[in-house]
Each structure stands twice: as C-alpha cells, then as structure tokens.
Amino acid sequence: MDKPFYCYLVQSKNGEMTLHIKDCLHRNDGIRRIFLGSIYTQFQAMNLAKKHSSDISLCQYCMGEQQS
C-alpha cells in the first residue's frame, strides 16, 4: 500500500484536476489555481475531485519524485 502524503488539489481554468505534493514548485504555475486552498491526503483529495471531475492526474514532476 502506498504511504499517505499531503497534497494540494489544483484546478486549471478549464476544470482539469491535478494533485500536487505539498512541496511541489509547479502547483501554482499561473494557469492553475489551488482548489479551496487546502492540503489533503491523496485519498481525501481523490474523493473530493471525483465529485467534480472523473479524470484526475498527478503532476508529472510529483510523479517522478514519488518513484525515486
């Protein structure tokens, strides 16, 4: 089982949801905004985002950090 980590649920202007690990430098890159301005565990963020969008992704930079 994956260990829990805190993340931001971020939404782009077109409604696309992306999870960013708390310390990711790309979470607030100008075309996106922090959704509700809150920190969630990955499980909580995924459940919240599923209510708004059926397709949620993890930031490609965060994904690389999680694999190392």
PDB file of C-alpha atoms in Angstrom:
ATOM      1  CA  MET A   1       0.000   0.000   0.000  1.00  0.00           C
ATOM      2  CA  ASP A   2       1.298   3.474  -0.859  1.00  0.00           C
ATOM      3  CA  LYS A   3       2.228   5.672   2.073  1.00  0.00           C
ATOM      4  CA  PRO A   4      -0.023   8.718   2.518  1.00  0.00           C
ATOM      5  CA  PHE A   5       1.320  12.150   1.687  1.00  0.00           C
ATOM      6  CA  TYR A   6      -0.168  15.609   1.819  1.00  0.00           C
ATOM      7  CA  CYS A   7      -1.040  17.267  -1.425  1.00  0.00           C
ATOM      8  CA  TYR A   8      -2.855  20.192  -2.987  1.00  0.00           C
ATOM      9  CA  LEU A   9      -5.771  19.572  -5.287  1.00  0.00           C
ATOM     10  CA  VAL A  10      -5.313  22.112  -8.081  1.00  0.00           C
ATOM     11  CA  GLN A  11      -7.766  23.003 -10.818  1.00  0.00           C
ATOM     12  CA  SER A  12      -6.880  24.579 -14.156  1.00  0.00           C
ATOM     13  CA  LYS A  13      -9.035  27.224 -15.802  1.00  0.00           C
ATOM     14  CA  ASN A  14     -10.652  24.530 -17.966  1.00  0.00           C
ATOM     15  CA  GLY A  15     -11.613  22.449 -14.908  1.00  0.00           C
ATOM     16  CA  GLU A  16      -8.888  19.793 -15.115  1.00  0.00           C
ATOM     17  CA  MET A  17      -7.927  18.496 -11.648  1.00  0.00           C
ATOM     18  CA  THR A  18      -4.318  17.710 -10.725  1.00  0.00           C
ATOM     19  CA  LEU A  19      -2.813  16.521  -7.450  1.00  0.00           C
ATOM     20  CA  HIS A  20       0.450  18.122  -6.395  1.00  0.00           C
ATOM     21  CA  ILE A  21       2.578  17.013  -3.467  1.00  0.00           C
ATOM     22  CA  LYS A  22       2.692  19.721  -0.797  1.00  0.00           C
ATOM     23  CA  ASP A  23       6.219  20.891  -1.687  1.00  0.00           C
ATOM     24  CA  CYS A  24       5.858  20.803  -5.494  1.00  0.00           C
ATOM     25  CA  LEU A  25       7.116  24.013  -7.097  1.00  0.00           C
ATOM     26  CA  HIS A  26       4.705  23.599 -10.056  1.00  0.00           C
ATOM     27  CA  ARG A  27       1.446  23.638  -8.079  1.00  0.00           C
ATOM     28  CA  ASN A  28       0.812  27.347  -8.607  1.00  0.00           C
ATOM     29  CA  ASP A  29       2.210  27.959 -12.088  1.00  0.00           C
ATOM     30  CA  GLY A  30      -0.008  30.822 -13.252  1.00  0.00           C
ATOM     31  CA  ILE A  31      -2.521  28.859 -15.360  1.00  0.00           C
ATOM     32  CA  ARG A  32      -3.762  26.889 -12.373  1.00  0.00           C
ATOM     33  CA  ARG A  33      -5.220  27.786  -9.020  1.00  0.00           C
ATOM     34  CA  ILE A  34      -5.300  25.954  -5.716  1.00  0.00           C
ATOM     35  CA  PHE A  35      -8.693  24.328  -5.264  1.00  0.00           C
ATOM     36  CA  LEU A  36     -10.158  25.532  -1.959  1.00  0.00           C
ATOM     37  CA  GLY A  37      -6.653  26.443  -0.775  1.00  0.00           C
ATOM     38  CA  SER A  38      -6.413  23.301   1.336  1.00  0.00           C
ATOM     39  CA  ILE A  39      -3.987  20.461   1.920  1.00  0.00           C
ATOM     40  CA  TYR A  40      -5.421  16.958   1.659  1.00  0.00           C
ATOM     41  CA  THR A  41      -4.128  13.453   1.914  1.00  0.00           C
ATOM     42  CA  GLN A  42      -4.094  11.818  -1.509  1.00  0.00           C
ATOM     43  CA  PHE A  43      -7.131   9.697  -0.566  1.00  0.00           C
ATOM     44  CA  GLN A  44      -9.172  12.720   0.557  1.00  0.00           C
ATOM     45  CA  ALA A  45      -8.214  14.792  -2.473  1.00  0.00           C
ATOM     46  CA  MET A  46      -9.099  11.995  -4.903  1.00  0.00           C
ATOM     47  CA  ASN A  47     -12.539  11.553  -3.312  1.00  0.00           C
ATOM     48  CA  LEU A  48     -13.236  15.287  -3.441  1.00  0.00           C
ATOM     49  CA  ALA A  49     -12.077  15.620  -7.031  1.00  0.00           C
ATOM     50  CA  LYS A  50     -14.196  12.661  -8.164  1.00  0.00           C
ATOM     51  CA  LYS A  51     -17.254  14.686  -7.190  1.00  0.00           C
ATOM     52  CA  HIS A  52     -16.160  17.392  -9.646  1.00  0.00           C
ATOM     53  CA  SER A  53     -14.305  15.516 -12.387  1.00  0.00           C
ATOM     54  CA  SER A  54     -13.890  11.918 -13.485  1.00  0.00           C
ATOM     55  CA  ASP A  55     -10.280  12.386 -14.628  1.00  0.00           C
ATOM     56  CA  ILE A  56      -7.643  13.401 -12.080  1.00  0.00           C
ATOM     57  CA  SER A  57      -3.910  13.259 -12.638  1.00  0.00           C
ATOM     58  CA  LEU A  58      -0.786  13.546 -10.522  1.00  0.00           C
ATOM     59  CA  CYS A  59       1.671  16.261 -11.519  1.00  0.00           C
ATOM     60  CA  GLN A  60       4.382  14.745 -13.734  1.00  0.00           C
ATOM     61  CA  TYR A  61       7.058  16.332 -11.518  1.00  0.00           C
ATOM     62  CA  CYS A  62       5.476  14.889  -8.357  1.00  0.00           C
ATOM     63  CA  MET A  63       5.140  11.504 -10.053  1.00  0.00           C
ATOM     64  CA  GLY A  64       8.889  11.490 -10.699  1.00  0.00           C
ATOM     65  CA  GLU A  65       9.617  12.365  -7.057  1.00  0.00           C
ATOM     66  CA  GLN A  66       7.339   9.588  -5.792  1.00  0.00           C
ATOM     67  CA  GLN A  67       9.108   6.973  -7.917  1.00  0.00           C
ATOM     68  CA  SER A  68      12.588   7.870  -6.607  1.00  0.00           C
TER      69      SER A  68
END
